[in-house]
Short mmCIF file of C-alpha atoms in Angstrom, two decimals:
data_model
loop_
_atom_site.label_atom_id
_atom_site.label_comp_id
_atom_site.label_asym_id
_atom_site.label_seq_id
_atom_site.Cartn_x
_atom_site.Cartn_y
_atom_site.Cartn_z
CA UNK A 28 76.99 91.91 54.48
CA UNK A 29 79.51 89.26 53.37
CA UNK A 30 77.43 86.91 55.02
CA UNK A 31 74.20 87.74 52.84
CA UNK A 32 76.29 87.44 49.84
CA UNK A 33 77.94 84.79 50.77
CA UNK A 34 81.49 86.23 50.07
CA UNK A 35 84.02 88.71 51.44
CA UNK A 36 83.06 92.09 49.45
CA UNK A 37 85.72 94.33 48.90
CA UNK A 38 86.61 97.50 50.54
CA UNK A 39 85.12 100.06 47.66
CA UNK A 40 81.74 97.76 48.04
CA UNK A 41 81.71 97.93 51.94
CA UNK A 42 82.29 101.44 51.94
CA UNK A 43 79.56 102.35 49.37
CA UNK A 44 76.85 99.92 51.40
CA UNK A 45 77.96 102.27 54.63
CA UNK A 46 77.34 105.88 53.08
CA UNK A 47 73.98 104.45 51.70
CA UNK A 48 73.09 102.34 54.66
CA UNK A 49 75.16 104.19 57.49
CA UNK A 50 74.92 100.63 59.14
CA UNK A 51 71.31 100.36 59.84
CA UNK A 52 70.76 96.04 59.66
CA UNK A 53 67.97 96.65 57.61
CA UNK A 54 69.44 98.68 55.34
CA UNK A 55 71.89 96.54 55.00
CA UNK A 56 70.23 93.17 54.07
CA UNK A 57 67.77 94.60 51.70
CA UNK A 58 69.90 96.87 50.15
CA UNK A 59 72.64 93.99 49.26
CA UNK A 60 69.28 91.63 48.36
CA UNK A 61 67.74 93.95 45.59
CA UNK A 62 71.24 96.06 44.64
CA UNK A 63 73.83 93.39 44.43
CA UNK A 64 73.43 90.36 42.43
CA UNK A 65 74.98 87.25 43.43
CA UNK A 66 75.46 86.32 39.62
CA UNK A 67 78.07 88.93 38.59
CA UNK A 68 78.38 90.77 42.30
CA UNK A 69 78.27 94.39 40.77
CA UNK A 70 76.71 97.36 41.89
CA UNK A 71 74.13 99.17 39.69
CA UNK A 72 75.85 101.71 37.88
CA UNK A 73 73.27 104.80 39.28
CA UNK A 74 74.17 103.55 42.72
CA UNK A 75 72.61 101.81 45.85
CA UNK A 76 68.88 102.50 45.89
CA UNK A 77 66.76 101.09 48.89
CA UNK A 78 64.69 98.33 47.94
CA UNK A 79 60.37 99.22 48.30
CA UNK A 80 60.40 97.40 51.89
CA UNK A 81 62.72 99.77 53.25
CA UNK A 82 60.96 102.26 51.59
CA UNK A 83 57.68 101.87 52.83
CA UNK A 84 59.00 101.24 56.48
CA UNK A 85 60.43 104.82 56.19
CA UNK A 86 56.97 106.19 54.72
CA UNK A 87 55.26 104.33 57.45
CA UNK A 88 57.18 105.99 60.29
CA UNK A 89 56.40 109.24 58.49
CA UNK A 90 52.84 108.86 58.25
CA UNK A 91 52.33 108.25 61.65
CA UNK A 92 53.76 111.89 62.43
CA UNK A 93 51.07 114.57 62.31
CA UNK A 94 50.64 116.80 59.54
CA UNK A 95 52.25 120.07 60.63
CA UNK A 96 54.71 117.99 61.78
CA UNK A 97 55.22 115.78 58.38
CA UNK A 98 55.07 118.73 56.32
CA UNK A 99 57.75 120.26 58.41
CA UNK A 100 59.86 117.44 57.64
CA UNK A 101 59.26 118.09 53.95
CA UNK A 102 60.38 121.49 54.17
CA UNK A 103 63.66 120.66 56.73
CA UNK A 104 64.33 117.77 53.88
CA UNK A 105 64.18 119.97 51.54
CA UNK A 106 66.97 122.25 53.15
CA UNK A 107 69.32 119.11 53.70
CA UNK A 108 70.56 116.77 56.06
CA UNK A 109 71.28 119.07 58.43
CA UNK A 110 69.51 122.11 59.04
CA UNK A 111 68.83 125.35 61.65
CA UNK A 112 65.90 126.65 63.17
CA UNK A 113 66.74 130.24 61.72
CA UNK A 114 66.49 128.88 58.44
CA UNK A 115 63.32 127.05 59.38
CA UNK A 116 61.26 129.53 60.76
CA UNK A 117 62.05 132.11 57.81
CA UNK A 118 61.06 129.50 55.21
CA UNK A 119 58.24 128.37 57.01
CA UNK A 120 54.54 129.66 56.92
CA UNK A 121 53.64 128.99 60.07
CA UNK A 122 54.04 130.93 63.87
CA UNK A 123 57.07 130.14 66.05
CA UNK A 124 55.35 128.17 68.60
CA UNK A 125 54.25 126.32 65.72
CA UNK A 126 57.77 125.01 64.77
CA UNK A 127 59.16 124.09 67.99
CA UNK A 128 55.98 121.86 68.32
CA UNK A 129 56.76 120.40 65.09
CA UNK A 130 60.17 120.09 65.84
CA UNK A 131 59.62 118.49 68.96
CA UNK A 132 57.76 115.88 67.24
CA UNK A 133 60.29 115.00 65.05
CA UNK A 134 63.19 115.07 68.26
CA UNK A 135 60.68 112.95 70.22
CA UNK A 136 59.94 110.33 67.25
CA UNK A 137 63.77 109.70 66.18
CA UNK A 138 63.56 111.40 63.14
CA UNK A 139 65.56 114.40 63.71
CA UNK A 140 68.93 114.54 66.23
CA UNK A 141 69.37 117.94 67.85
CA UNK A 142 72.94 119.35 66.80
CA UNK A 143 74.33 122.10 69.08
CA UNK A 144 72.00 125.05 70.31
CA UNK A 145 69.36 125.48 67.15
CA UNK A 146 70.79 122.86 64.21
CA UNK A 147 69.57 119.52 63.80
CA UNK A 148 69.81 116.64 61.35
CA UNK A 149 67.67 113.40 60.09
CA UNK A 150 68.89 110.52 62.66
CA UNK A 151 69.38 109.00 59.19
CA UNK A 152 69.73 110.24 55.78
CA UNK A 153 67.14 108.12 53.79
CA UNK A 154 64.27 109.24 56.48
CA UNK A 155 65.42 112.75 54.65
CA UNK A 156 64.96 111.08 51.10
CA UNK A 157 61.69 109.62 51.90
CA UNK A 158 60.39 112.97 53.21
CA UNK A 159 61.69 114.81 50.28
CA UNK A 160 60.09 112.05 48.10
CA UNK A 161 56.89 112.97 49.47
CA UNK A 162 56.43 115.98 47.89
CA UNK A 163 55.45 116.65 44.80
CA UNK A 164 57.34 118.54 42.12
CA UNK A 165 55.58 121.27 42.34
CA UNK A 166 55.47 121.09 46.40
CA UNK A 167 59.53 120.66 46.37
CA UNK A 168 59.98 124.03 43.50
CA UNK A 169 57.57 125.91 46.38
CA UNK A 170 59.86 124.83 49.32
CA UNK A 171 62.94 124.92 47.23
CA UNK A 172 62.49 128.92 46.60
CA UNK A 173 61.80 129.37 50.41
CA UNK A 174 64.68 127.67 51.54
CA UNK A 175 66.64 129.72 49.41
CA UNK A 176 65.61 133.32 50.10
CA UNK A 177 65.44 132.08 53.91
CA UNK A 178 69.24 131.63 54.03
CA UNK A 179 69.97 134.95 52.12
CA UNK A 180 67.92 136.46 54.60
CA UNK A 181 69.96 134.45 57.44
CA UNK A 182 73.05 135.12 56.32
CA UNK A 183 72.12 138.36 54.84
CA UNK A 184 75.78 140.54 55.97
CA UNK A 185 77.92 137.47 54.69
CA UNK A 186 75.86 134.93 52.33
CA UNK A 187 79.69 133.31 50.90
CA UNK A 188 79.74 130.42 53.02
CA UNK A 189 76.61 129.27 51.81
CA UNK A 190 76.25 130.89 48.13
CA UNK A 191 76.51 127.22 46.64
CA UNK A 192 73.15 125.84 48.48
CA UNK A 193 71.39 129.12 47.76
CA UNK A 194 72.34 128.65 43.83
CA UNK A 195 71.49 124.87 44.38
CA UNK A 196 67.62 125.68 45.46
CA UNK A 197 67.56 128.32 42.77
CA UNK A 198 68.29 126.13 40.54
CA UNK A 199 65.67 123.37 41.67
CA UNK A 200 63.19 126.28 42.33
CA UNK A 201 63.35 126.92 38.71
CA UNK A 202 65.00 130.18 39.10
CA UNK A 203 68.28 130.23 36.45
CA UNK A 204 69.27 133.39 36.97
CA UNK A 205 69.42 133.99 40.60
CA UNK A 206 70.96 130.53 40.26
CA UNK A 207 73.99 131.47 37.65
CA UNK A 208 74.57 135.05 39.67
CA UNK A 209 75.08 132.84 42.79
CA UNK A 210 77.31 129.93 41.51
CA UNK A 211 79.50 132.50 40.51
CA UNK A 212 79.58 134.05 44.06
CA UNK A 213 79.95 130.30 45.30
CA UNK A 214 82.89 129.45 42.81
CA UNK A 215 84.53 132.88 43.64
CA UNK A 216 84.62 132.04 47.31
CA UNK A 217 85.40 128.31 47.18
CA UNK A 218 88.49 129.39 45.35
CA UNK A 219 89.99 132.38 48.04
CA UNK A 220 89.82 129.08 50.00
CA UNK A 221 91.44 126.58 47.22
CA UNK A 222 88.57 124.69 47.60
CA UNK A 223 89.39 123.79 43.80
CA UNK A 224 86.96 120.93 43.06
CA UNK A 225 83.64 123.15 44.71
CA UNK A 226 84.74 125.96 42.81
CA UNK A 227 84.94 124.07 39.34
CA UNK A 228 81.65 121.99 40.41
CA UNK A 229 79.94 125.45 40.89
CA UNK A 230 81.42 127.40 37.75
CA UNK A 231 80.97 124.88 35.68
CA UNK A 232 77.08 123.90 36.84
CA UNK A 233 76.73 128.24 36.24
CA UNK A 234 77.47 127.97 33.03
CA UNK A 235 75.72 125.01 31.98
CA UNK A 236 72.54 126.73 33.28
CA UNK A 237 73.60 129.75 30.88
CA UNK A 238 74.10 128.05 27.98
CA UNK A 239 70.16 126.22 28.25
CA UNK A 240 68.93 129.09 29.44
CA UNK A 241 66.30 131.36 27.10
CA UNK A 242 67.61 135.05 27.55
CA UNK A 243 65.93 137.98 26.13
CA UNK A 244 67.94 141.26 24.53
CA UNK A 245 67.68 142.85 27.59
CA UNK A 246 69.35 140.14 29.20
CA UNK A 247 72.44 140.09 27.09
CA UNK A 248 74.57 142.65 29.17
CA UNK A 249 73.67 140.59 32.23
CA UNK A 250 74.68 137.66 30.21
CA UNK A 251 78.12 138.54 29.03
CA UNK A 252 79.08 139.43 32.59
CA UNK A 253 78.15 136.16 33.92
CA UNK A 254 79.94 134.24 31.54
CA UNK A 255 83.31 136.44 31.54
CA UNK A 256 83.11 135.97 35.77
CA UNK A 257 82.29 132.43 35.22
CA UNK A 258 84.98 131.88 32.60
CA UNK A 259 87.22 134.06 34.09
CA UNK A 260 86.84 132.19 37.86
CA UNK A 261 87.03 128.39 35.90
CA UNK A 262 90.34 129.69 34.50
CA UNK A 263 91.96 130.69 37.66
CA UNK A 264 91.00 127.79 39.32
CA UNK A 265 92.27 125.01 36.01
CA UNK A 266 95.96 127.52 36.26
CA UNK A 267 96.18 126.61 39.32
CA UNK A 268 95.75 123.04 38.85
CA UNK A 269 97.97 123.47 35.95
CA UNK A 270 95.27 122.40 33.70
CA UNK A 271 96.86 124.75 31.12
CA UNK A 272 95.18 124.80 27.96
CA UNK A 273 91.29 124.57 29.54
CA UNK A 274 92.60 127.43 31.51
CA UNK A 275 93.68 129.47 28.48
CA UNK A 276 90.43 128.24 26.65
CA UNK A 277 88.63 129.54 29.48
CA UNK A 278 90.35 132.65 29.77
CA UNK A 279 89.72 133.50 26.23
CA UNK A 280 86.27 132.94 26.40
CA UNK A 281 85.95 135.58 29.33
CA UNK A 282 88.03 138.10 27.28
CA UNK A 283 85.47 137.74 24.38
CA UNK A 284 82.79 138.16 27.06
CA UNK A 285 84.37 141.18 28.90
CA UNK A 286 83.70 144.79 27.16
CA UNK A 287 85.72 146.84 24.84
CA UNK A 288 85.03 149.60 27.83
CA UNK A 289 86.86 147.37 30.70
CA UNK A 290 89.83 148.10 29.51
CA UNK A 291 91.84 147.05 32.98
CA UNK A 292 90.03 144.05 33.07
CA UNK A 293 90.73 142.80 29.34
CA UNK A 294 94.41 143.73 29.91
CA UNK A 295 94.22 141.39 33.07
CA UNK A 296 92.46 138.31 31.30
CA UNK A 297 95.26 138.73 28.62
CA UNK A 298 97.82 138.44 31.07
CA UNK A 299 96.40 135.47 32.65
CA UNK A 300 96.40 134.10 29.10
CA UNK A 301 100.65 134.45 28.98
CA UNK A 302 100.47 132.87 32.17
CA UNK A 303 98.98 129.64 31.26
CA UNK A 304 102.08 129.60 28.46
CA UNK A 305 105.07 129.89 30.32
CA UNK A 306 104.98 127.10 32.03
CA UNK A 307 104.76 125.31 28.79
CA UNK A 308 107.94 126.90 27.86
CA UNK A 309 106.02 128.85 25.24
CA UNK A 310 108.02 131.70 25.66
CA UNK A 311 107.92 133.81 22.73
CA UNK A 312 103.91 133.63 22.81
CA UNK A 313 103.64 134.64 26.24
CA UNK A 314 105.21 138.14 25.59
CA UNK A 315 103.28 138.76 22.60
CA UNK A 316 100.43 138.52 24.81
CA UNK A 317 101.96 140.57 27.46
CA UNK A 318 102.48 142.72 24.76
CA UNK A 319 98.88 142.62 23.81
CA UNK A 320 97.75 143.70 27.33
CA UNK A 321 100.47 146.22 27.56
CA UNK A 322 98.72 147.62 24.57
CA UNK A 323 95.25 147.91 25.61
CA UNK A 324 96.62 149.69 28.96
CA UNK A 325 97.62 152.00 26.81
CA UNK A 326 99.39 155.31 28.20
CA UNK A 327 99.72 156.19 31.80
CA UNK A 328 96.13 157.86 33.19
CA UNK A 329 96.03 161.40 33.74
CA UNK A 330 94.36 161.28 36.96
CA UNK A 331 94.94 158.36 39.45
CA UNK A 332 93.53 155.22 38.61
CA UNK A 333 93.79 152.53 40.96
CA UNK A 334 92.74 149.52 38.61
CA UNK A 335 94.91 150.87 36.28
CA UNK A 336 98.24 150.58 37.74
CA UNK A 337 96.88 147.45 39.55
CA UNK A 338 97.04 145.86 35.92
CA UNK A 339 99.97 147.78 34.91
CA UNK A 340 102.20 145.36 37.69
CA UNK A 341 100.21 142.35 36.92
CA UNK A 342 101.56 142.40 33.22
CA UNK A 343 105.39 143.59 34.32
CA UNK A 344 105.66 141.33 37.26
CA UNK A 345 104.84 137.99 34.86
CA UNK A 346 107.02 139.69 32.00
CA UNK A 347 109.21 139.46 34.25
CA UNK A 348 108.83 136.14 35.06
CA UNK A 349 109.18 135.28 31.16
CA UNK A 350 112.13 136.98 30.88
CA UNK A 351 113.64 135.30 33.95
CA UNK A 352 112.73 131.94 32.78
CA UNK A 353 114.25 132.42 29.15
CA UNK A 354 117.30 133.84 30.27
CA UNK A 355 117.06 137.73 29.32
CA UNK A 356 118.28 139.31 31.62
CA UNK A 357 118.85 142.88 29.83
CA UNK A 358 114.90 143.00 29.21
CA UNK A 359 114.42 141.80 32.74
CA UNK A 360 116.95 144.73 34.07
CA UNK A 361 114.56 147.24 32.13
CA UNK A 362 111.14 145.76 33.66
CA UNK A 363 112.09 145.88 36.97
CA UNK A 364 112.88 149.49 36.67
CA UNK A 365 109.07 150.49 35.34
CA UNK A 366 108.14 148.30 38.48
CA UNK A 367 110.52 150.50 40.24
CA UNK A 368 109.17 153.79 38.86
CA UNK A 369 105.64 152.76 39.18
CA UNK A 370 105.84 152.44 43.03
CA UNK A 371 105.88 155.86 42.88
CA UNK A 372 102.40 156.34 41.59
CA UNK A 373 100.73 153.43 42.97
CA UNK A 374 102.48 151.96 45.97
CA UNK A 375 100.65 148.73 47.89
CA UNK A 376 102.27 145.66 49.51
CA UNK A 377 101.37 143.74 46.31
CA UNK A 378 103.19 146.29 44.31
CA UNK A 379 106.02 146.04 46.46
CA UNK A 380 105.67 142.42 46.59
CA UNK A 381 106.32 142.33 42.72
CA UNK A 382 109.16 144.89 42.40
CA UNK A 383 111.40 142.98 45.33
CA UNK A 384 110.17 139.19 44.01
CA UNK A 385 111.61 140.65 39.97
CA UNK A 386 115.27 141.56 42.28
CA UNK A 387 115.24 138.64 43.57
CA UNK A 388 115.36 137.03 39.77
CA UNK A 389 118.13 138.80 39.27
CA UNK A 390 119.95 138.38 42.42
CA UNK A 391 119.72 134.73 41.89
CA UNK A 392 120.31 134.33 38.23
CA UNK A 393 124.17 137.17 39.31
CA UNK A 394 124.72 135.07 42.22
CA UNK A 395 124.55 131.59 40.86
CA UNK A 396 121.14 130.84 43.67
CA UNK A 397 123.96 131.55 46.50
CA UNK A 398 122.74 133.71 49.39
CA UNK A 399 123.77 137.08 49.42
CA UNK A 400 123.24 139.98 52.39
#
């Protein structure tokens, strides 16, 4: 490469040319002779795209395939670099014999590598583009929609681990709504796993798609609960990342989202809201909206309600927290004994979990942060 150019390139150059190129010579020279200028030595702003020689060496090697096999690599490009037979075969049209013949092909003319027992990949990523720019539009929508009930089909008992590329072929398929319902699945489970930038690439992208979408009235229930689990999933994620005021922007968009019936759950987004502010030292306005939530709880339930009290030591464990943090330790006394008294109606590790974490406050704040027994 820096001999083409005729200069050293630097490392951010090199290390673009190898993702695009993955080192293939060809690649290489004719990407760096239509993508890189040797006037001002910059990269086009959309990226590296291969020149029309490369191009139509790729389509060349595809046409010579036959066409069960080439349309097979339309629909395997279509699920992704890598891919399964599973998923295949239940987004395919054809018989099983069928598809191992086709996939033989491909094995047999370098354009797919066999990957463990039944996944494979493109021996090179732009052989994917160029069979996925084969298709047309309305060929790609088509395969797009396959693709995406065959992996909820696949993966039927547990689709989580692959809820963000069944909302991505949704969305390409043209189908918004199964789309938004599962890039809220796919931001919910990036996050239990602090995947923090898939779950904000996935909330976000779900409510982009709401707010173009067309929705009828009897949509509008559906609606509201997609953008208060949306909102409410962004704004754990941006707390987290201490992204503060998005997070409490966020929040308060889910809480005008949520309705006046889910009472636990409003209580809940309002506590989340006090917890964006205490970190900020905004004391005084994080128990006002404890006090808020305390509110809408309202009185203790008759009969037991698990969500209830769930809530109930959400909102005293981060008063607590407030109180700790701006040095009230009479207030904090009095918390900790609801927490106390509440374990006696709705007792779980988490519960417990709050009620020792609030002694410990105290402990330290008595004991100067010295050890005790």
């Amino acid at each position: 490469a820096d001999h083409v150019v005729g200069q050293a390139l630097d490392a951010a150059d090199t290390g673009r040319l190898y993702r695009e190129t993955e080192g293939n010579p060809l690649f290489v020279v004719e990407s760096l002779r239509a993508g890189l200028s040797t006037a001002d030595k910059e990269w086009d702003a959309g990226g590296i795209h291969l020149p029309p020689r490369v191009q139509a060496v790729l389509q060349t090697r595809l046409a010579q395939l036959s066409p069960p096999a080439r349309d097979l690599a339309g629909l395997a490009a279509t699920v992704g670099r890598a891919f399964t037979f599973s998923v295949l075969r239940a987004a395919g049209d054809g018989d099983e014999d069928e598809l191992v013949q086709g996939l033989d092909e491909l094995w047999q003319r370098r354009i797919v590598h066999e990957r463990g027992i039944e996944a494979y990949d493109f021996t090179h990523d732009k052989l994917r583009e160029a069979a996925y720019n084969m298709l047309s539009p309305t060929r790609r929508r088509l395969l797009h929609r396959r693709v995406a009930q065959a992996l909820e089909a696949v993966h039927g008992e547990n689709p989580d681990p692959v809820a963000a590329q069944i909302a991505a072929h949704c969305d390409r398929a043209g189908y918004p709504q199964q789309a938004i319902s599962f890039y809220l699945r796919a931001g919910q489970a990036a996050n239990r796993v602090h995947a923090r930038d898939e779950a904000v690439d996935s909330f976000q992208r779900g409510l982009a798609l709401l707010e173009q979408g067309s929705w009828n009235e009897t949509q509008q229930d559906w609606y509201r609960e997609m953008e208060a689990g949306l909102c409410e999933g962004l704004g754990d994620v941006l707390r987290l990342a201490a992204q503060y005021q998005a997070a409490r922007d966020a929040y308060e968009r889910s809480h005008a989202a949520v309705s006046l019936d889910e009472v636990p759950r409003r209580a809940l987004l309002l506590a989340r809201i006090g917890q964006t502010l205490w970190p900020q030292g905004d004391y005084d306005r994080g128990l006002r909206t404890l006090d808020q939530a305390k509110e809408i709880l309202g009185s203790e339930p008759t009969e037991p309600e698990p969500a209830w009290w769930e809530v109930r030591g959400s909102v005293q464990y981060l008063r607590c927290h407030l109180y700790y943090y701006s040095n009230q330790q009479q207030e904090l006394a009095a918390t900790i004994e609801e927490l106390r008294l509440g374990l006696e109606h709705y007792s779980t590790p988490l519960h417990y979990f709050y009620y020792l974490s609030a002694r410990l406050f105290v402990a330290m704040r008595r004991d100067r942060y010295r050890l005790s027994a």
